Amino acid sequence: MPEAVPNVLSIAGIDPSGGAGLYADLKTFAALRTYGCGVVAALTAQNTQRVRAVHVPPVEFLRAQLDTLFADVAIAATKTGMLASAAVIETTAERLAHWRAQGQSPILVVDPVMVAKSGDTLLDRQAVGALVEALLPLATVITPNLPEAAVLLGRTAPESRREMIRAAEALRALLPTDDGHWVLLKGGHLPGSELVDLLFDGEHLHEFVAPKAATKNTHGTGCTYAAAIAALAARAGSPRTDAAMREVVSEAHRYLQGAIATSGALAVGHGHGPLHHFHALWL
């Protein structure tokens, strides 16, 4: 009897160009051999160049989506992306906490999506407090980039590796104090020829380094990275140790770099193009 394929959920926004948000998450889940489920938290009118409009469905419908899904499908891990308002964040957190108490989704990866690649704001400023107070206490892993870390901490963005370490320590203080919670601080906004990401659990610090790719096809990078972590953590059986999560993030990092490196095989739009989520299967 083959081992069951884990079911992984994305709660995120819809990007019609398919490069970011829920569509990118589902591609990532499939590429990493998990079954993807999706709950729509927002709809956007966007392409590879800009976000033109955002529509947020009523929270009652968000609640209905979540409860209907969890009542039927066993979810091994959940990844959150664009949650555009305090009400959406609070409803998501409340229902996830409810269903976790029923044994659902022991893994939660929170990608605190705030700004699109185009520079358009995707998260209401008033929602930041709800994110910190309601959702982060449930998180297994949070995956902010440097500008997002600055917003979460109410300080300027880190400008060096040393400042990244201090920011990772401060971000870890926003999570529960017990073991099994990690900050993955993404350093792609630092100057230089290398990308450095830091994984920190309050005690162990790990670096993941890659050269910066000479491409503008980086639309949905953060979504894909967080989705890969959720999928691989689900396949690993809810990792709770430093070594186990380090291996999950290392594999997610390798997958992400491959998706960026092969993105030139796609021709989508005229702005920041998408990653090649199925690079290991198509090429």
mmCIF file of C-alpha atoms in Angstrom:
data_model
loop_
_atom_site.group_PDB
_atom_site.id
_atom_site.type_symbol
_atom_site.label_atom_id
_atom_site.label_comp_id
_atom_site.label_asym_id
_atom_site.label_seq_id
_atom_site.Cartn_x
_atom_site.Cartn_y
_atom_site.Cartn_z
ATOM 1 C CA MET A 1 0.000 0.000 0.000
ATOM 2 C CA PRO A 2 1.655 3.285 -1.084
ATOM 3 C CA GLU A 3 2.110 6.006 1.516
ATOM 4 C CA ALA A 4 -0.681 8.605 1.451
ATOM 5 C CA VAL A 5 0.075 11.886 -0.290
ATOM 6 C CA PRO A 6 -0.175 14.785 2.211
ATOM 7 C CA ASN A 7 -2.886 17.391 1.680
ATOM 8 C CA VAL A 8 -1.547 20.942 1.948
ATOM 9 C CA LEU A 9 -3.652 24.103 2.104
ATOM 10 C CA SER A 10 -2.941 27.621 0.880
ATOM 11 C CA ILE A 11 -5.004 30.532 2.202
ATOM 12 C CA ALA A 12 -4.057 33.376 -0.105
ATOM 13 C CA GLY A 13 -5.025 35.788 -2.841
ATOM 14 C CA ILE A 14 -5.628 35.096 -6.510
ATOM 15 C CA ASP A 15 -3.095 36.460 -9.028
ATOM 16 C CA PRO A 16 -4.599 36.122 -12.530
ATOM 17 C CA SER A 17 -1.121 35.939 -14.100
ATOM 18 C CA GLY A 18 -0.470 32.750 -12.118
ATOM 19 C CA GLY A 19 2.949 33.786 -10.872
ATOM 20 C CA ALA A 20 2.124 34.533 -7.251
ATOM 21 C CA GLY A 21 -0.504 33.853 -4.627
ATOM 22 C CA LEU A 22 -2.760 30.829 -4.565
ATOM 23 C CA TYR A 23 -2.003 29.664 -8.105
ATOM 24 C CA ALA A 24 1.751 29.688 -7.474
ATOM 25 C CA ASP A 25 1.233 27.827 -4.211
ATOM 26 C CA LEU A 26 -0.802 25.087 -5.883
ATOM 27 C CA LYS A 27 1.862 24.652 -8.558
ATOM 28 C CA THR A 28 4.517 24.375 -5.870
ATOM 29 C CA PHE A 29 2.521 21.830 -3.880
ATOM 30 C CA ALA A 30 2.063 19.699 -6.987
ATOM 31 C CA ALA A 31 5.698 19.969 -8.055
ATOM 32 C CA LEU A 32 6.761 18.764 -4.606
ATOM 33 C CA ARG A 33 4.409 15.777 -4.660
ATOM 34 C CA THR A 34 1.675 16.947 -2.314
ATOM 35 C CA TYR A 35 -2.034 17.489 -2.947
ATOM 36 C CA GLY A 36 -2.917 21.182 -2.966
ATOM 37 C CA CYS A 37 -6.097 22.703 -1.552
ATOM 38 C CA GLY A 38 -6.891 26.410 -1.714
ATOM 39 C CA VAL A 39 -9.028 28.918 0.180
ATOM 40 C CA VAL A 40 -9.441 32.320 -1.460
ATOM 41 C CA ALA A 41 -8.743 35.216 0.906
ATOM 42 C CA ALA A 42 -8.641 37.949 -1.761
ATOM 43 C CA LEU A 43 -8.912 38.508 -5.478
ATOM 44 C CA THR A 44 -6.632 40.861 -7.364
ATOM 45 C CA ALA A 45 -6.563 42.449 -10.777
ATOM 46 C CA GLN A 46 -2.835 42.194 -11.437
ATOM 47 C CA ASN A 47 -0.247 41.080 -13.939
ATOM 48 C CA THR A 48 3.545 40.893 -13.968
ATOM 49 C CA GLN A 49 3.791 44.688 -13.867
ATOM 50 C CA ARG A 50 1.288 45.992 -11.344
ATOM 51 C CA VAL A 51 -1.664 45.419 -9.040
ATOM 52 C CA ARG A 52 -4.621 47.365 -10.342
ATOM 53 C CA ALA A 53 -7.360 46.405 -7.876
ATOM 54 C CA VAL A 54 -8.039 44.158 -4.874
ATOM 55 C CA HIS A 55 -11.370 42.659 -3.841
ATOM 56 C CA VAL A 56 -11.725 41.033 -0.423
ATOM 57 C CA PRO A 57 -14.682 38.624 -0.077
ATOM 58 C CA PRO A 58 -16.763 38.812 3.113
ATOM 59 C CA VAL A 59 -15.156 37.096 6.086
ATOM 60 C CA GLU A 60 -18.290 34.978 6.476
ATOM 61 C CA PHE A 61 -17.456 33.358 3.149
ATOM 62 C CA LEU A 62 -13.832 32.868 4.199
ATOM 63 C CA ARG A 63 -15.050 31.128 7.341
ATOM 64 C CA ALA A 64 -17.394 28.942 5.294
ATOM 65 C CA GLN A 65 -14.577 27.918 2.955
ATOM 66 C CA LEU A 66 -12.306 26.951 5.835
ATOM 67 C CA ASP A 67 -14.895 25.080 7.860
ATOM 68 C CA THR A 68 -16.279 23.197 4.866
ATOM 69 C CA LEU A 69 -12.803 22.090 3.800
ATOM 70 C CA PHE A 70 -11.510 21.083 7.232
ATOM 71 C CA ALA A 71 -14.704 19.160 8.006
ATOM 72 C CA ASP A 72 -13.927 16.807 5.121
ATOM 73 C CA VAL A 73 -10.232 16.890 4.199
ATOM 74 C CA ALA A 74 -7.305 16.011 6.483
ATOM 75 C CA ILE A 75 -4.843 18.887 6.096
ATOM 76 C CA ALA A 76 -1.219 18.186 7.018
ATOM 77 C CA ALA A 77 0.049 21.759 6.634
ATOM 78 C CA THR A 78 -1.291 25.216 5.888
ATOM 79 C CA LYS A 79 0.459 28.153 4.279
ATOM 80 C CA THR A 80 -0.964 31.678 4.498
ATOM 81 C CA GLY A 81 -0.183 34.409 2.009
ATOM 82 C CA MET A 82 -2.046 37.608 1.205
ATOM 83 C CA LEU A 83 -4.536 38.309 4.005
ATOM 84 C CA ALA A 84 -5.616 41.823 3.167
ATOM 85 C CA SER A 85 -7.351 43.052 6.324
ATOM 86 C CA ALA A 86 -7.441 42.669 10.086
ATOM 87 C CA ALA A 87 -10.825 40.936 9.848
ATOM 88 C CA VAL A 88 -9.473 38.381 7.364
ATOM 89 C CA ILE A 89 -6.417 37.703 9.532
ATOM 90 C CA GLU A 90 -8.450 37.366 12.719
ATOM 91 C CA THR A 91 -10.994 35.043 11.084
ATOM 92 C CA THR A 92 -8.231 32.906 9.582
ATOM 93 C CA ALA A 93 -6.426 32.640 12.914
ATOM 94 C CA GLU A 94 -9.602 31.824 14.829
ATOM 95 C CA ARG A 95 -10.657 29.036 12.478
ATOM 96 C CA LEU A 96 -7.147 27.581 12.218
ATOM 97 C CA ALA A 97 -6.925 27.477 16.012
ATOM 98 C CA HIS A 98 -10.334 25.798 16.174
ATOM 99 C CA TRP A 99 -9.439 23.107 13.651
ATOM 100 C CA ARG A 100 -5.962 22.561 15.066
ATOM 101 C CA ALA A 101 -7.657 21.618 18.334
ATOM 102 C CA GLN A 102 -9.454 18.933 16.296
ATOM 103 C CA GLY A 103 -6.112 17.564 15.074
ATOM 104 C CA GLN A 104 -6.001 19.440 11.770
ATOM 105 C CA SER A 105 -2.997 21.206 10.205
ATOM 106 C CA PRO A 106 -0.289 20.961 12.878
ATOM 107 C CA ILE A 107 2.047 22.919 10.560
ATOM 108 C CA LEU A 108 1.440 26.589 9.732
ATOM 109 C CA VAL A 109 3.783 28.562 7.486
ATOM 110 C CA VAL A 110 3.031 32.291 7.557
ATOM 111 C CA ASP A 111 4.282 34.381 4.660
ATOM 112 C CA PRO A 112 3.462 37.937 5.829
ATOM 113 C CA VAL A 113 2.686 39.292 2.365
ATOM 114 C CA MET A 114 2.656 43.087 2.508
ATOM 115 C CA VAL A 115 4.083 44.439 -0.741
ATOM 116 C CA ALA A 116 3.946 43.055 -4.285
ATOM 117 C CA LYS A 117 7.056 42.808 -6.476
ATOM 118 C CA SER A 118 5.717 45.866 -8.318
ATOM 119 C CA GLY A 119 5.775 47.879 -5.093
ATOM 120 C CA ASP A 120 1.987 47.874 -4.670
ATOM 121 C CA THR A 121 0.762 47.518 -1.087
ATOM 122 C CA LEU A 122 -1.141 44.270 -0.489
ATOM 123 C CA LEU A 123 -1.688 44.340 3.281
ATOM 124 C CA ASP A 124 -3.687 47.011 5.049
ATOM 125 C CA ARG A 125 -1.407 48.799 7.526
ATOM 126 C CA GLN A 126 -4.025 48.376 10.239
ATOM 127 C CA ALA A 127 -3.809 44.615 9.799
ATOM 128 C CA VAL A 128 -0.209 44.352 10.984
ATOM 129 C CA GLY A 129 -1.258 44.314 14.638
ATOM 130 C CA ALA A 130 -3.746 41.525 13.958
ATOM 131 C CA LEU A 131 -1.052 39.538 12.167
ATOM 132 C CA VAL A 132 1.316 39.822 15.129
ATOM 133 C CA GLU A 133 -1.271 39.241 17.828
ATOM 134 C CA ALA A 134 -3.572 36.640 16.251
ATOM 135 C CA LEU A 135 -1.715 34.687 13.562
ATOM 136 C CA LEU A 136 1.965 34.595 14.512
ATOM 137 C CA PRO A 137 1.256 32.762 17.805
ATOM 138 C CA LEU A 138 -0.001 29.847 15.685
ATOM 139 C CA ALA A 139 2.946 29.817 13.274
ATOM 140 C CA THR A 140 5.436 27.013 12.870
ATOM 141 C CA VAL A 141 7.550 29.099 10.481
ATOM 142 C CA ILE A 142 7.312 32.749 9.435
ATOM 143 C CA THR A 143 9.057 33.837 6.218
ATOM 144 C CA PRO A 144 9.393 37.641 6.066
ATOM 145 C CA ASN A 145 11.714 39.457 3.713
ATOM 146 C CA LEU A 146 13.648 42.449 5.028
ATOM 147 C CA PRO A 147 11.002 45.147 4.350
ATOM 148 C CA GLU A 148 8.339 42.920 5.915
ATOM 149 C CA ALA A 149 10.559 42.330 8.945
ATOM 150 C CA ALA A 150 10.890 46.097 9.316
ATOM 151 C CA VAL A 151 7.105 46.526 9.358
ATOM 152 C CA LEU A 152 6.575 43.680 11.814
ATOM 153 C CA LEU A 153 9.213 45.074 14.166
ATOM 154 C CA GLY A 154 8.480 48.774 13.688
ATOM 155 C CA ARG A 155 12.071 49.575 12.749
ATOM 156 C CA THR A 156 14.175 50.183 9.668
ATOM 157 C CA ALA A 157 14.989 47.243 7.428
ATOM 158 C CA PRO A 158 18.267 45.400 8.094
ATOM 159 C CA GLU A 159 21.133 46.538 5.902
ATOM 160 C CA SER A 160 23.764 43.932 6.819
ATOM 161 C CA ARG A 161 24.065 40.327 7.912
ATOM 162 C CA ARG A 162 24.683 41.480 11.492
ATOM 163 C CA GLU A 163 21.480 43.509 11.449
ATOM 164 C CA MET A 164 19.651 40.528 9.934
ATOM 165 C CA ILE A 165 20.686 38.386 12.896
ATOM 166 C CA ARG A 166 19.360 40.977 15.339
ATOM 167 C CA ALA A 167 16.123 41.207 13.369
ATOM 168 C CA ALA A 168 15.760 37.397 13.357
ATOM 169 C CA GLU A 169 16.175 37.377 17.134
ATOM 170 C CA ALA A 170 13.516 40.077 17.526
ATOM 171 C CA LEU A 171 11.146 38.268 15.164
ATOM 172 C CA ARG A 172 11.587 35.010 17.070
ATOM 173 C CA ALA A 173 10.400 36.861 20.176
ATOM 174 C CA LEU A 174 7.047 37.390 18.429
ATOM 175 C CA LEU A 175 6.502 33.602 18.282
ATOM 176 C CA PRO A 176 5.646 31.220 21.136
ATOM 177 C CA THR A 177 8.533 30.595 23.503
ATOM 178 C CA ASP A 178 8.445 26.799 23.277
ATOM 179 C CA ASP A 179 10.420 24.746 20.769
ATOM 180 C CA GLY A 180 9.165 24.064 17.263
ATOM 181 C CA HIS A 181 8.877 27.626 15.946
ATOM 182 C CA TRP A 182 11.205 29.193 13.391
ATOM 183 C CA VAL A 183 11.940 32.500 11.663
ATOM 184 C CA LEU A 184 13.194 32.319 8.089
ATOM 185 C CA LEU A 185 14.410 35.835 7.357
ATOM 186 C CA LYS A 186 15.012 36.303 3.627
ATOM 187 C CA GLY A 187 17.891 38.593 2.710
ATOM 188 C CA GLY A 188 17.285 39.176 -0.977
ATOM 189 C CA HIS A 189 17.052 42.945 -0.511
ATOM 190 C CA LEU A 190 20.616 43.240 0.800
ATOM 191 C CA PRO A 191 23.162 44.660 -1.659
ATOM 192 C CA GLY A 192 25.796 42.359 -3.087
ATOM 193 C CA SER A 193 26.045 39.355 -5.363
ATOM 194 C CA GLU A 194 24.777 36.765 -2.873
ATOM 195 C CA LEU A 195 21.399 35.947 -1.385
ATOM 196 C CA VAL A 196 21.581 35.063 2.299
ATOM 197 C CA ASP A 197 18.581 33.692 4.221
ATOM 198 C CA LEU A 198 18.684 33.021 7.971
ATOM 199 C CA LEU A 199 16.777 30.270 9.783
ATOM 200 C CA PHE A 200 16.533 30.813 13.543
ATOM 201 C CA ASP A 201 14.635 28.910 16.233
ATOM 202 C CA GLY A 202 15.796 30.923 19.224
ATOM 203 C CA GLU A 203 18.961 28.864 19.669
ATOM 204 C CA HIS A 204 20.267 27.559 16.340
ATOM 205 C CA LEU A 205 21.100 29.847 13.418
ATOM 206 C CA HIS A 206 21.576 28.540 9.877
ATOM 207 C CA GLU A 207 22.478 30.346 6.657
ATOM 208 C CA PHE A 208 21.257 29.465 3.183
ATOM 209 C CA VAL A 209 23.336 31.157 0.510
ATOM 210 C CA ALA A 210 22.865 31.404 -3.253
ATOM 211 C CA PRO A 211 24.162 33.728 -5.985
ATOM 212 C CA LYS A 212 21.762 36.397 -7.163
ATOM 213 C CA ALA A 213 20.358 35.318 -10.493
ATOM 214 C CA ALA A 214 20.649 37.669 -13.462
ATOM 215 C CA THR A 215 16.910 37.628 -14.179
ATOM 216 C CA LYS A 216 13.863 39.789 -13.577
ATOM 217 C CA ASN A 217 11.682 36.672 -13.360
ATOM 218 C CA THR A 218 11.148 36.781 -9.610
ATOM 219 C CA HIS A 219 7.372 37.267 -9.400
ATOM 220 C CA GLY A 220 6.020 35.043 -6.638
ATOM 221 C CA THR A 221 9.390 34.136 -5.136
ATOM 222 C CA GLY A 222 8.221 34.574 -1.547
ATOM 223 C CA CYS A 223 4.961 32.707 -2.137
ATOM 224 C CA THR A 224 6.793 29.802 -3.740
ATOM 225 C CA TYR A 225 9.433 29.569 -1.008
ATOM 226 C CA ALA A 226 6.853 29.466 1.799
ATOM 227 C CA ALA A 227 4.664 27.010 -0.112
ATOM 228 C CA ALA A 228 7.659 24.728 -0.673
ATOM 229 C CA ILE A 229 8.418 24.748 3.049
ATOM 230 C CA ALA A 230 4.805 23.845 3.850
ATOM 231 C CA ALA A 231 4.770 20.996 1.332
ATOM 232 C CA LEU A 232 8.114 19.562 2.387
ATOM 233 C CA ALA A 233 7.286 19.893 6.094
ATOM 234 C CA ALA A 234 4.068 17.973 5.468
ATOM 235 C CA ARG A 235 6.008 15.246 3.684
ATOM 236 C CA ALA A 236 8.506 15.145 6.563
ATOM 237 C CA GLY A 237 5.710 14.485 9.036
ATOM 238 C CA SER A 238 5.575 17.776 10.956
ATOM 239 C CA PRO A 239 9.265 18.340 11.810
ATOM 240 C CA ARG A 240 9.826 19.558 15.351
ATOM 241 C CA THR A 241 13.624 19.502 15.645
ATOM 242 C CA ASP A 242 16.238 21.934 14.413
ATOM 243 C CA ALA A 243 17.861 19.312 12.186
ATOM 244 C CA ALA A 244 14.561 18.301 10.604
ATOM 245 C CA MET A 245 13.462 21.857 9.812
ATOM 246 C CA ARG A 246 16.916 22.756 8.531
ATOM 247 C CA GLU A 247 16.632 19.914 6.013
ATOM 248 C CA VAL A 248 13.125 21.047 4.983
ATOM 249 C CA VAL A 249 14.276 24.625 4.382
ATOM 250 C CA SER A 250 17.433 23.451 2.620
ATOM 251 C CA GLU A 251 15.375 21.402 0.151
ATOM 252 C CA ALA A 252 12.891 24.266 -0.319
ATOM 253 C CA HIS A 253 15.808 26.610 -0.981
ATOM 254 C CA ARG A 254 17.225 24.278 -3.631
ATOM 255 C CA TYR A 255 13.823 23.973 -5.294
ATOM 256 C CA LEU A 256 13.395 27.767 -5.311
ATOM 257 C CA GLN A 257 16.820 28.394 -6.850
ATOM 258 C CA GLY A 258 16.084 25.858 -9.581
ATOM 259 C CA ALA A 259 12.743 27.516 -10.319
ATOM 260 C CA ILE A 260 14.437 30.908 -10.636
ATOM 261 C CA ALA A 261 17.353 29.636 -12.723
ATOM 262 C CA THR A 262 15.049 28.015 -15.296
ATOM 263 C CA SER A 263 12.441 30.802 -15.412
ATOM 264 C CA GLY A 264 13.777 31.966 -18.782
ATOM 265 C CA ALA A 265 12.049 28.975 -20.375
ATOM 266 C CA LEU A 266 8.752 30.784 -19.771
ATOM 267 C CA ALA A 267 7.465 33.883 -21.560
ATOM 268 C CA VAL A 268 4.803 35.407 -19.309
ATOM 269 C CA GLY A 269 4.168 39.145 -19.371
ATOM 270 C CA HIS A 270 6.451 42.136 -19.721
ATOM 271 C CA GLY A 271 7.347 42.834 -16.094
ATOM 272 C CA HIS A 272 8.664 40.553 -13.365
ATOM 273 C CA GLY A 273 7.940 37.146 -14.850
ATOM 274 C CA PRO A 274 7.094 34.035 -12.836
ATOM 275 C CA LEU A 275 9.321 31.205 -11.686
ATOM 276 C CA HIS A 276 9.340 27.816 -13.409
ATOM 277 C CA HIS A 277 7.576 25.766 -10.762
ATOM 278 C CA PHE A 278 7.768 22.538 -12.766
ATOM 279 C CA HIS A 279 11.401 22.891 -13.824
ATOM 280 C CA ALA A 280 12.368 19.458 -12.498
ATOM 281 C CA LEU A 281 9.522 17.789 -14.368
ATOM 282 C CA TRP A 282 9.440 19.614 -17.705
ATOM 283 C CA LEU A 283 13.130 20.139 -18.436
#
